[in-house]
Coordinates of C-alpha atoms in Angstrom, one line a residue:
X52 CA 0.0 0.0 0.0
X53 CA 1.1 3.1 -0.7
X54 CA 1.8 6.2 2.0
X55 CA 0.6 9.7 0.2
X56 CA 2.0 12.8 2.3
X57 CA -1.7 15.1 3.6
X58 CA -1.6 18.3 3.0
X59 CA -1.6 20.4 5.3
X60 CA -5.0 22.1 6.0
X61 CA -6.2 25.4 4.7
X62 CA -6.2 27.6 7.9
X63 CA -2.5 26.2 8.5
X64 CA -1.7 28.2 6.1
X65 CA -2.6 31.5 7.2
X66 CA -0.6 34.1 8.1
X67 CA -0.4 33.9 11.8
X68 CA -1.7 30.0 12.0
X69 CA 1.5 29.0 9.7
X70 CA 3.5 30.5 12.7
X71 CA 1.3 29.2 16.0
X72 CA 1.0 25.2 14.7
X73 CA 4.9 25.2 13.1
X74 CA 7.0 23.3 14.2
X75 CA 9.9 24.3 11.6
X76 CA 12.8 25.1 14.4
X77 CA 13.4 28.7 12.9
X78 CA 10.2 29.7 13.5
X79 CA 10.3 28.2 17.2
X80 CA 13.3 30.2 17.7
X81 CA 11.6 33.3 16.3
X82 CA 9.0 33.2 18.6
X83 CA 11.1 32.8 21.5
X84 CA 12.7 36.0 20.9
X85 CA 9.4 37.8 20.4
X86 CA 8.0 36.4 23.3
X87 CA 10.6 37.3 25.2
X88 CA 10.7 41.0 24.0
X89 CA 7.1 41.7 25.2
X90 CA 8.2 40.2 28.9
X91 CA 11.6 42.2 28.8
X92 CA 9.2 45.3 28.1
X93 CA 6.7 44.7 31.1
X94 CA 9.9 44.0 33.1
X95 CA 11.2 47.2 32.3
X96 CA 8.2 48.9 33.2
X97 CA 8.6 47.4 36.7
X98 CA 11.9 48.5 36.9
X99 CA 10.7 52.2 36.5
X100 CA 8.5 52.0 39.2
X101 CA 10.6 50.4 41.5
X102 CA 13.0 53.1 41.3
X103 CA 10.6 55.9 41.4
X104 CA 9.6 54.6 44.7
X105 CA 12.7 54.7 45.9
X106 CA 13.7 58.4 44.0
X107 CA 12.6 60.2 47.8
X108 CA 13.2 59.0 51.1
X109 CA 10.0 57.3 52.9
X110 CA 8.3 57.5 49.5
X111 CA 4.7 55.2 49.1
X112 CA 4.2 55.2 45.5
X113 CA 3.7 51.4 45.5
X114 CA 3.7 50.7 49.4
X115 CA 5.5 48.3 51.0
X116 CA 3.9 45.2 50.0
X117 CA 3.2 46.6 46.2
X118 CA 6.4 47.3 45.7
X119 CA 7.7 43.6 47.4
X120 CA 5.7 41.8 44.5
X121 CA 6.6 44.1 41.6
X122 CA 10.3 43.3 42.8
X123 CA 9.7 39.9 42.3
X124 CA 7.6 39.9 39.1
X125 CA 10.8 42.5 38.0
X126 CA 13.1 39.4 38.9
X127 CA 10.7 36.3 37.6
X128 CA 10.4 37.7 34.2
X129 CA 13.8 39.2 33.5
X130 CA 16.0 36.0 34.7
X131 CA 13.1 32.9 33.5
X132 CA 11.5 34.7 30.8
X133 CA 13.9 37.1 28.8
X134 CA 17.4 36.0 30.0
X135 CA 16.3 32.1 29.4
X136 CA 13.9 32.0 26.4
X137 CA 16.2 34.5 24.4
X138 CA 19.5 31.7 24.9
X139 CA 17.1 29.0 24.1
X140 CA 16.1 31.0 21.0
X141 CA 19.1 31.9 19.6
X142 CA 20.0 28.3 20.5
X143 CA 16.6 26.5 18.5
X144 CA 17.2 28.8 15.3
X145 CA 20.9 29.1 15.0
X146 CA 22.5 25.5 16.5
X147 CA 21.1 23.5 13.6
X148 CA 22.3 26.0 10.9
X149 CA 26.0 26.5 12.5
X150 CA 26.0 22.4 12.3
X151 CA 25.0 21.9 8.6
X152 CA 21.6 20.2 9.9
X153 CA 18.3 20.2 8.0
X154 CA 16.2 20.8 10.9
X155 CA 16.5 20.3 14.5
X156 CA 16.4 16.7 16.0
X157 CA 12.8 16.9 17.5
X158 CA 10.9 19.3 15.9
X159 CA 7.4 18.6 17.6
X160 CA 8.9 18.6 20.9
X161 CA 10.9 22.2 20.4
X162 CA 7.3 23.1 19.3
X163 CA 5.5 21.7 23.0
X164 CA 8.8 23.4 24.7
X165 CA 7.5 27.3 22.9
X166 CA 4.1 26.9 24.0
X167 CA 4.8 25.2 27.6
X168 CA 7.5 28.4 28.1
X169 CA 4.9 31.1 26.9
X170 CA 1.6 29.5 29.1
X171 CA 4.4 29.6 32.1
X172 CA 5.2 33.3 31.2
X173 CA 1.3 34.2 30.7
X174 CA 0.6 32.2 34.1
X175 CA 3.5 34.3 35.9
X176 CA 2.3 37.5 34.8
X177 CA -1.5 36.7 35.6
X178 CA -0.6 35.8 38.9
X179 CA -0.3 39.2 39.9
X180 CA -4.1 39.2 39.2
X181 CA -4.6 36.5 41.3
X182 CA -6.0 36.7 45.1
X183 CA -3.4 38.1 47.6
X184 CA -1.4 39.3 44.8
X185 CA 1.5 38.4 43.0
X186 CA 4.3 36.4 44.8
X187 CA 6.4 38.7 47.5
X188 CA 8.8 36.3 48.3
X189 CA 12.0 37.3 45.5
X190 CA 12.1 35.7 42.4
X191 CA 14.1 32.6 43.9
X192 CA 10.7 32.2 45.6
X193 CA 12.7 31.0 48.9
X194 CA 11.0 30.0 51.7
X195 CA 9.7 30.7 54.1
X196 CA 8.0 34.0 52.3
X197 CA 6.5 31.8 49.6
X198 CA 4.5 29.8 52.3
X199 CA 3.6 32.9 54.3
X200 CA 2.0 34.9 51.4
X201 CA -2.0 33.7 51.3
X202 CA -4.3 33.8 48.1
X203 CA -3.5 31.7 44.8
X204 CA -1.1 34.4 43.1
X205 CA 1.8 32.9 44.8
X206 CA 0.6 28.9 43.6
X207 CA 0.0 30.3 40.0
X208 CA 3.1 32.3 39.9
X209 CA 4.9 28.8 41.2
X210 CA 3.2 26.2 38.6
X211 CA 4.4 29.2 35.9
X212 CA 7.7 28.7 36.8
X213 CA 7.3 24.5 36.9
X214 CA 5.9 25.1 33.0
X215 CA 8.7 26.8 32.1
X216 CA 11.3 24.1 34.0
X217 CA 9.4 21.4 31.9
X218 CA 10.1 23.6 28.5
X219 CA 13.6 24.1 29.9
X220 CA 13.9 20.1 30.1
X221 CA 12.8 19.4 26.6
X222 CA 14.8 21.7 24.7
X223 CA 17.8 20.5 26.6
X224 CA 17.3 17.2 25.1
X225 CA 16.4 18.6 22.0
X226 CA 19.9 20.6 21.5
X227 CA 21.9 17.9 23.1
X228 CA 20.2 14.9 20.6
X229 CA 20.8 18.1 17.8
X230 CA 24.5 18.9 18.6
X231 CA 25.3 14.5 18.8
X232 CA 23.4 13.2 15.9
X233 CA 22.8 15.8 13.2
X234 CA 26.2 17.6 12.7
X235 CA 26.9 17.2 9.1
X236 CA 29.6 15.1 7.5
X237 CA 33.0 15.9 8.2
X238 CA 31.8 18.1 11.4
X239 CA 33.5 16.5 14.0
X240 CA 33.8 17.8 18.2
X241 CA 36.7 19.8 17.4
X242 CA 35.0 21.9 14.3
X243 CA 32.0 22.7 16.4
X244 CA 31.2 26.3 16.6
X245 CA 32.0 28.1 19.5
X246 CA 28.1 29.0 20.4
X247 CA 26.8 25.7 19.7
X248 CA 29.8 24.2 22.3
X249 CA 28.3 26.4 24.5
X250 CA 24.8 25.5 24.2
X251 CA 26.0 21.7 24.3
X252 CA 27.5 22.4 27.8
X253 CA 24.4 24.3 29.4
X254 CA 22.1 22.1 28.3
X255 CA 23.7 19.0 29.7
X256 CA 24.1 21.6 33.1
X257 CA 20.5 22.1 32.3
X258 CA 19.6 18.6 32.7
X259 CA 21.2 18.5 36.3
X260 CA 20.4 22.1 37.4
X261 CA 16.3 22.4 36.2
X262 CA 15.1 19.6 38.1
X263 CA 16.8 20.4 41.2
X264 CA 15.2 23.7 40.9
X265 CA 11.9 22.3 39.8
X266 CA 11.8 20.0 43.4
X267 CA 12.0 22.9 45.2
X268 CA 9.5 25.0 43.7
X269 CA 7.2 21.8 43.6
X270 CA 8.2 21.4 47.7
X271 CA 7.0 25.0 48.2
X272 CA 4.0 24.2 46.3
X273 CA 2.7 21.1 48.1
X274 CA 3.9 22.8 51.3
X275 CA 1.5 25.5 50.9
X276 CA -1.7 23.0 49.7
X277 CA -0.5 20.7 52.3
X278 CA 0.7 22.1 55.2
X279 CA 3.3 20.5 57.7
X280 CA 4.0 17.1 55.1
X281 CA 6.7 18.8 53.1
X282 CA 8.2 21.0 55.4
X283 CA 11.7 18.7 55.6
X284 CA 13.8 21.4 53.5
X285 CA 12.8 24.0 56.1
X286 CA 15.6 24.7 58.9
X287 CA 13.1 25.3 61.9
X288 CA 12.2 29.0 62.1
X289 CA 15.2 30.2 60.5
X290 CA 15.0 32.3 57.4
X291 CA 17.5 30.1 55.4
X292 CA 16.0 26.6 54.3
X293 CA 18.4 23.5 54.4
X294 CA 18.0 22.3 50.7
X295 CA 18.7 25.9 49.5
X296 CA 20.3 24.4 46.3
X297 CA 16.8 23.7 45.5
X298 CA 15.9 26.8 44.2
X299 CA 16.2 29.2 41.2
X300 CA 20.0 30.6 41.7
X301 CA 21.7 27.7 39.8
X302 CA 20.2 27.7 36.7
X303 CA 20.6 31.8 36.2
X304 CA 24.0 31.6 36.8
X305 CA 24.1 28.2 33.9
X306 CA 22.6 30.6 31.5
X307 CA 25.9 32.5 31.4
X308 CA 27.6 29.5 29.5
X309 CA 25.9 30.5 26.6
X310 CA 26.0 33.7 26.7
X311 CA 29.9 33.5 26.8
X312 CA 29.2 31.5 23.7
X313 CA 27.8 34.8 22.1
X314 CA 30.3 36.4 23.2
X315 CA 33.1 34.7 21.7
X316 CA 31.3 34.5 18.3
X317 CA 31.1 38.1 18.3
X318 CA 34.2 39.1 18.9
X319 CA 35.8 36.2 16.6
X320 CA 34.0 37.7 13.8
X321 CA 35.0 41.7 14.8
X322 CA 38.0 41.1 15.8
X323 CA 39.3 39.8 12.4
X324 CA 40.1 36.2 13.5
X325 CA 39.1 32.9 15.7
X326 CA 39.9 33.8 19.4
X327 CA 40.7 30.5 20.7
X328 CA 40.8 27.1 19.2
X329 CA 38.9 24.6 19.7
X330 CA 40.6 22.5 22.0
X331 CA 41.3 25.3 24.5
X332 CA 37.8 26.7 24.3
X333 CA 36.0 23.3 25.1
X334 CA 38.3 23.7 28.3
X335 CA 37.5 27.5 28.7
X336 CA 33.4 26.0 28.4
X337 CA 34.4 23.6 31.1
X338 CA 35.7 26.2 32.8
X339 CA 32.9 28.4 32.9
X340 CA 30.4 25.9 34.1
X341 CA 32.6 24.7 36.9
X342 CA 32.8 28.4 38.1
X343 CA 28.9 28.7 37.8
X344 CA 28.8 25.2 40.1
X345 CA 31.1 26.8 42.5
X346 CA 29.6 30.2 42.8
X347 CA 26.1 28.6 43.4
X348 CA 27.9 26.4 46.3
X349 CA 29.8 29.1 48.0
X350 CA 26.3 31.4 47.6
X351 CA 24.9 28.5 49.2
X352 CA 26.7 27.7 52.1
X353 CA 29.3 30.3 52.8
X354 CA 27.6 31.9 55.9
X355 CA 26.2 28.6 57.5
X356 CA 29.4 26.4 56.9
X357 CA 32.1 28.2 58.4
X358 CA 35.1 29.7 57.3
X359 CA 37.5 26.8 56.0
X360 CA 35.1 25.3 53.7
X361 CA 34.2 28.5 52.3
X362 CA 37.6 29.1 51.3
X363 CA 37.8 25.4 49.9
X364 CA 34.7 26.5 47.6
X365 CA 36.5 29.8 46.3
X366 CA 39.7 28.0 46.2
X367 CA 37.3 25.2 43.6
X368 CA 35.9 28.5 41.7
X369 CA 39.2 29.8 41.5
X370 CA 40.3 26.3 39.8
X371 CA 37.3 25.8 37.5
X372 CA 38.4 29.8 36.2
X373 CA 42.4 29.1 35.1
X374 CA 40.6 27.6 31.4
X375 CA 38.6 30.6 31.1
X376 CA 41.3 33.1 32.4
X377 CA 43.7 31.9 29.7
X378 CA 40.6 32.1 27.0
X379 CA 40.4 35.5 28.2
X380 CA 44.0 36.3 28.0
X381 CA 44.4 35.0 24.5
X382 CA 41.0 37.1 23.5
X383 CA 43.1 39.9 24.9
X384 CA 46.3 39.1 22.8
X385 CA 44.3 38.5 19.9
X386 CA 42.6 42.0 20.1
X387 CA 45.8 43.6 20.3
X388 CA 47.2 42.1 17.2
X389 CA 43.8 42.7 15.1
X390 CA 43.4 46.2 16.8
X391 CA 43.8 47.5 13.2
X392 CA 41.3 45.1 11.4
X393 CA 38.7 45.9 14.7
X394 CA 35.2 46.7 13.0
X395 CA 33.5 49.2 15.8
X396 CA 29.8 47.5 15.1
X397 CA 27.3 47.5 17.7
X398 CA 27.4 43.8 18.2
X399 CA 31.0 44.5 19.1
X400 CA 30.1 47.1 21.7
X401 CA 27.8 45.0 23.1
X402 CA 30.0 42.4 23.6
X403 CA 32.9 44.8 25.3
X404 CA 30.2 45.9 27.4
X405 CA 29.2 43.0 28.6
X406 CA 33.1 42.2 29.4
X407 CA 33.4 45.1 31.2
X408 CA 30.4 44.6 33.8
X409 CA 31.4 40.7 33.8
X410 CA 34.7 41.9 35.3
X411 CA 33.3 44.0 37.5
X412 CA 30.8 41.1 38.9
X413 CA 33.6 39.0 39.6
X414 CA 35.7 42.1 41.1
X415 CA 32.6 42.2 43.4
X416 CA 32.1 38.5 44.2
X417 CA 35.6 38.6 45.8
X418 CA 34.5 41.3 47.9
X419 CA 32.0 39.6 49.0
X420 CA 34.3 36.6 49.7
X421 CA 36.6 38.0 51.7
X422 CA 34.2 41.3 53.7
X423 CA 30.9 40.0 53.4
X424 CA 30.5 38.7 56.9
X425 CA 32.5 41.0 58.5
X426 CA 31.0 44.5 57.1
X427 CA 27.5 42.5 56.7
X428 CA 27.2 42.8 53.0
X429 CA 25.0 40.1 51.5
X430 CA 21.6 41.3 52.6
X431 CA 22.2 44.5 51.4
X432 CA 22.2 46.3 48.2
X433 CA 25.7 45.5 47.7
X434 CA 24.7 41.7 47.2
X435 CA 21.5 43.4 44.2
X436 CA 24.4 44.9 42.7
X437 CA 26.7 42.1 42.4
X438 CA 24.1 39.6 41.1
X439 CA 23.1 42.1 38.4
X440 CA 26.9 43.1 37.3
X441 CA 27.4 39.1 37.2
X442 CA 24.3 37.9 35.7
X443 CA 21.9 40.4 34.1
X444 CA 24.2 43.0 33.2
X445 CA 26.5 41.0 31.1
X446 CA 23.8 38.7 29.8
X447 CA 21.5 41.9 28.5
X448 CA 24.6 43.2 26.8
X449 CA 25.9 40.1 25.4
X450 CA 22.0 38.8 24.1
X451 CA 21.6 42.2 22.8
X452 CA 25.1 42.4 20.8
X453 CA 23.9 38.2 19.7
X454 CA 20.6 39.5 18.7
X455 CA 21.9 42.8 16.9
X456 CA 24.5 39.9 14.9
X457 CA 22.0 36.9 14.1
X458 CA 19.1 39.6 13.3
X459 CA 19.4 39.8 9.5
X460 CA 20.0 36.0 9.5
X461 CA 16.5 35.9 11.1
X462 CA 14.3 38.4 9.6
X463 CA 16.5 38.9 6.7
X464 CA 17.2 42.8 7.3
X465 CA 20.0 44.6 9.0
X466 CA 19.1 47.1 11.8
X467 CA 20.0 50.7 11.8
X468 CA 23.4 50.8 13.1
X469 CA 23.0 54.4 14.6
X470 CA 20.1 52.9 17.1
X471 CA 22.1 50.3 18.0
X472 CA 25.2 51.6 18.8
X473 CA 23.7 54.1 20.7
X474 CA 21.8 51.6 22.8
X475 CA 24.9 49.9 23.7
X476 CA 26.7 53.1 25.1
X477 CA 23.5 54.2 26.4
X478 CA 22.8 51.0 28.6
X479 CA 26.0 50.4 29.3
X480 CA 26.4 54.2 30.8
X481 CA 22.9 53.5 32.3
X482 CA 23.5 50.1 33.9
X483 CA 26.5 51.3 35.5
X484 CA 24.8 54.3 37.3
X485 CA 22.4 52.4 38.2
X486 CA 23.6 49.7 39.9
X487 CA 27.4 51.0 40.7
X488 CA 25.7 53.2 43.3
X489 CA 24.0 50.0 44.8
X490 CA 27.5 48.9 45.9
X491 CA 27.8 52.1 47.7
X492 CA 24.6 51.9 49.2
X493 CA 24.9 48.8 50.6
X494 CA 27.9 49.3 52.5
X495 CA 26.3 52.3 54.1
X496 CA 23.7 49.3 54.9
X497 CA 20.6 49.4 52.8
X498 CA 18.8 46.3 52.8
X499 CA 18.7 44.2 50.2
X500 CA 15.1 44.9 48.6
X501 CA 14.1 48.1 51.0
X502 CA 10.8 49.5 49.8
X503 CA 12.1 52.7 51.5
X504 CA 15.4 54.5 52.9
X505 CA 15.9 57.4 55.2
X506 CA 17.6 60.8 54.1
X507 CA 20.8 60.6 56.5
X508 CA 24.1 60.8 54.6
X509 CA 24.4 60.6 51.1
X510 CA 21.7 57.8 50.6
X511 CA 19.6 59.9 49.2
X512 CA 21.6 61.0 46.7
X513 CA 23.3 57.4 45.8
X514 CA 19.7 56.5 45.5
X515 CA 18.9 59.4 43.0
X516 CA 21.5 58.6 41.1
X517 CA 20.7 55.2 40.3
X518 CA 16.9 56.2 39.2
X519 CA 18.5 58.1 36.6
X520 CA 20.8 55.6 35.6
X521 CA 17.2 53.5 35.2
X522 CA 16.3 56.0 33.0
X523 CA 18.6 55.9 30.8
X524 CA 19.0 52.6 30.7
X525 CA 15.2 53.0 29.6
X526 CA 16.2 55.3 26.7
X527 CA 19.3 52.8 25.4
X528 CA 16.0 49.7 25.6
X529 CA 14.2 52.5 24.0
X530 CA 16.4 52.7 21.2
X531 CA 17.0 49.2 20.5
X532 CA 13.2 48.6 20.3
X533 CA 13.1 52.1 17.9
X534 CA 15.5 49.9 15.7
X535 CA 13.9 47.0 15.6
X536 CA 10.6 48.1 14.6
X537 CA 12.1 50.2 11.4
X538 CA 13.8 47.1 10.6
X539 CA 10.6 46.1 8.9
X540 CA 11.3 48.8 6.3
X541 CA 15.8 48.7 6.6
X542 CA 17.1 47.0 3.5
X543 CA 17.5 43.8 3.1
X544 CA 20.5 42.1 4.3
X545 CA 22.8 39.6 2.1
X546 CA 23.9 36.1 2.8
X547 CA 26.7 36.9 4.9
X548 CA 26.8 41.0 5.6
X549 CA 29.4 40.8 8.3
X550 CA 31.5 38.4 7.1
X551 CA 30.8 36.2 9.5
X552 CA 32.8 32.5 9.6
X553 CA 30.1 30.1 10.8
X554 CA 27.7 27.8 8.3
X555 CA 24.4 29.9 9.2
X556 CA 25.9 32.7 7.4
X557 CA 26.1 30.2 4.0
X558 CA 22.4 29.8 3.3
X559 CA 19.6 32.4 3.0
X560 CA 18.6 35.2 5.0
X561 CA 16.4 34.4 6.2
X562 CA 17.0 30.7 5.7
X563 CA 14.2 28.5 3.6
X564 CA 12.2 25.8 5.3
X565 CA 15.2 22.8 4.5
X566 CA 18.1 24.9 5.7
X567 CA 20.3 24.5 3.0
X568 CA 20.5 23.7 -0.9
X569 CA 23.9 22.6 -0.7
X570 CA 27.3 23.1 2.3
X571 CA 30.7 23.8 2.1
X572 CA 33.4 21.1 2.9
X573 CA 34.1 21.8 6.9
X574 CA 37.7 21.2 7.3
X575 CA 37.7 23.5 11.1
X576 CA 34.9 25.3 13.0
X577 CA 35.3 28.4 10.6
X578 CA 34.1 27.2 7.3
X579 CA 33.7 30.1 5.6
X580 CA 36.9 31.9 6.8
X581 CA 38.5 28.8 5.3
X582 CA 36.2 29.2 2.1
X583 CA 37.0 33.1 1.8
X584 CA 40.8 32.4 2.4
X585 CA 41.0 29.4 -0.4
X586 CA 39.0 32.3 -3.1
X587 CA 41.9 34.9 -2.1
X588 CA 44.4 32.2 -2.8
X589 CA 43.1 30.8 -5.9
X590 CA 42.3 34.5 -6.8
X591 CA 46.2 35.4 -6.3
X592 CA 47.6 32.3 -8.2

């Protein structure tokens, strides 16, 4: 008997049905991004008003408990829904392409992983519709504040967040079953591109880090329905629980894996040549993830455990970093030599922007290490400071300069490079008065998430300051949006308009539906630096 392929129905053809029942992975990826744009704009009206209430001393713009759960909704959606969804993305769209693939290993499942991710960001937002209000308890949702808090915001704000560990799950397996099985012929581990290492490595960290997470939020939930039976991870009355590796932490800091995969495909392309090989960046990778394990240990632990093992932890971080430290050093060496073939693009600000707050973060984290229990530093706004420098700050600099890079890839145009280079200086500028302050402020002892702050000393002004820096880290965000929606009418980009060196780059922009009508020969993870070098030589004889 014969098999005859159906076709698809009428209204699957349509123009926005084509895009909610595909399961095409560059479409997927598509929708990630967008999805995640219209959180990162909510968020970013949160952040406004968080920093408006704190503009004048005693203020009650929100009120105390307002401005509690708009802190955490601020938190929730930038880490899990615009940090996340934006590396699993890039990752769904691009990964198959840099690897020569015709499509990604499970198509249907990266499809259940979109929809499971935006129903968990819907339910999170909705749950600050919810009785008692949205969830007041941080967006690690530790307890005990998340069993506290009555009303059903706090349970839909919690089985958001287990949606969106499920999608997490599934497009870890996805990648992983991508990167192993579809790689093209003559791809082998050590002509991998550098972003798809990367998103090889945090989704096998995935795999370990999401379900940990996931237990704990489902603990809190059952704890709350159920009151007394799953209270085992709680330390008595105290305000740390035992099991505090349970919770959201780990996986935030996993995310920057990737995102140093961004980075080093940027600044291999605008720096004029590969910054590492292969072998050494594999180790730097390595590298990486054993310093995000250690951080969220010595996070963990370091003020219940006692001294000694704290330093054993840092001592571990410190050892997990030499791969990445010598990455970092040959990056530097490599700029140095290509200073005169640098090309100034805003992908390439983005990137040295993203650098510079990373280095700050860690400058911080030492800090931390060596005076936090002494000048009581981690429950104040010192600690805010450090976790954005470490984690959001470089990551919205280095998804921005990614997104900026891979946009004409996706939509097929180029965005104006005015905008977007003066988003990158304006939120780097913006960031850095925002949140530089913070360090100050905390050692002059603001608490960690204080809805309000007295006038003595300079707090007032430090916290001035740092609502302007808000602002305009709202105009850089504003300008990056401004270019995104005249990209609709910019012109349309070529193949490859940055001479870029990975496959993606080969085929179509945007691709078509199979990827690719034919591939290059892969002889190292640059194919089409190799390509353009072998026309220049055949060229020249």
């Amino acid at each position: 008997m014969s098999s005859t392929t159906q076709p698809a129905a009428d209204w699957h053809r349509g123009r926005v049905a084509s895009w909610l029942v595909s399961v095409d992975h560059k479409r997927i990826g598509a929708l990630y991004l967008g999805s995640a744009g219209v959180f990162f704009v909510i968020a970013g009206v949160l952040t406004i008003l968080m920093r408006l209430q704190m503009t004048r001393p005693d203020a009650s713009i929100l009120g105390s408990g307002t401005y509690r759960g708009v802190l955490t909704m601020h938190g929730t959606l930038l880490v899990f829904f615009v940090l996340l969804p934006v590396v699993t993305g890039l990752a769904t769209y691009l990964v198959p392409l840099m690897i020569g693939a015709r499509c990604i290993a499970m198509p249907g499942s990266a499809a259940v992983a979109l929809w499971l991710f935006v129903f968990g960001g819907g339910a999170v937002t909705l749950s600050a519709f919810a009785g008692g209000g949205a969830s007041q308890a941080g967006w690690t949702g530790l307890p005990p504040l998340a069993l506290a808090q009555q009303g059903n915001g706090v349970d839909v704000w919690l089985m958001g967040l287990l949606l969106l560990a499920i999608s997490l799950l599934l497009s870890a397996i996805n990648l992983i079953a991508t990167i192993r099985a579809q790689r093209m012929e003559g791809m082998g581990w050590s002509n991998t591109p550098m972003f798809a290492w990367a998103v090889y490595v945090w989704s096998w960290l995935s795999l370990v880090l999401v379900p940990i997470a996931a237990l704990g939020l489902l603990f809190i939930l059952l704890e709350r329905s159920f009151s007394g039976t799953f209270d085992f991870f709680l330390d008595g009355d105290t305000v740390e629980p035992k099991l505090i590796w349970l919770f959201g932490q780990s996986f935030a800091y996993a995310a920057l894996v990737p995102i140093f995969g961004i980075l080093a495909e940027v600044v291999s392309v605008f720096a004029g040549r590969a910054v590492v090989n292969a072998r050494l960046l594999g180790q730097a990778l390595v590298g990486i993830a054993g310093l995000t394990i250690a951080l969220v240990l010595y996070h963990a632990y370091s003020t219940g455990i006692g001294a000694k093992p704290s330093v054993v932890l840092l001592l571990l971080a410190i050892v997990a970093t030499i791969p990445s430290v010598v990455a970092l050093w040959l990056l530097k060496s490599t700029l140095w030599k290509a200073r005169g073939s640098l090309r100034w693009t805003a992908p390439l600000l983005f990137a040295c922007g993203a650098i510079g707050l990373f280095g700050i973060g860690l400058l911080s984290a030492l800090v931390l290490a060596i005076f936090g229990n002494d000048r009581d530093l981690r429950g104040t706004a010192f600690g805010v400071a450090h976790a954005h420098y470490l984690i959001w700050g470089t990551a919205l600099l280095a998804m921005l300069g990614g997104v900026v890079y891979w946009w004409p890839k996706i939509f097929g145009r180029l965005l104006g490079a005015t905008l977007t280079r003066w988003a990158a200086v304006f939120l780097f500028i913006g960031f850095n008065c925002t949140f530089f302050v913070q360090f100050l402020l905390g050692d002059e002892g603001q608490a960690r998430g204080a809805t309000s702050f007295s006038a003595d000393g300079s707090t007032s002004a430090y916290n001035t300051i740092s609502t302007i820096g808000a602002f305009v880290t709202a105009l850089g965000a504003s300008f990056f949006l401004l270019a995104v929606l005249r990209s609709r009418s910019a012109r349309r980009a070529g193949n490859d308009p940055w001479l870029a060196d990975t496959l993606e780059w080969y085929t179509t922009s945007p691709p078509p539906p199979h990827n690719f009508d034919s591939l290059p020969k892969v002889g190292s993870a640059r194919p089409l630096s190799d390509l353009r070098e072998a026309i220049r030589t055949r060229n020249a004889i």
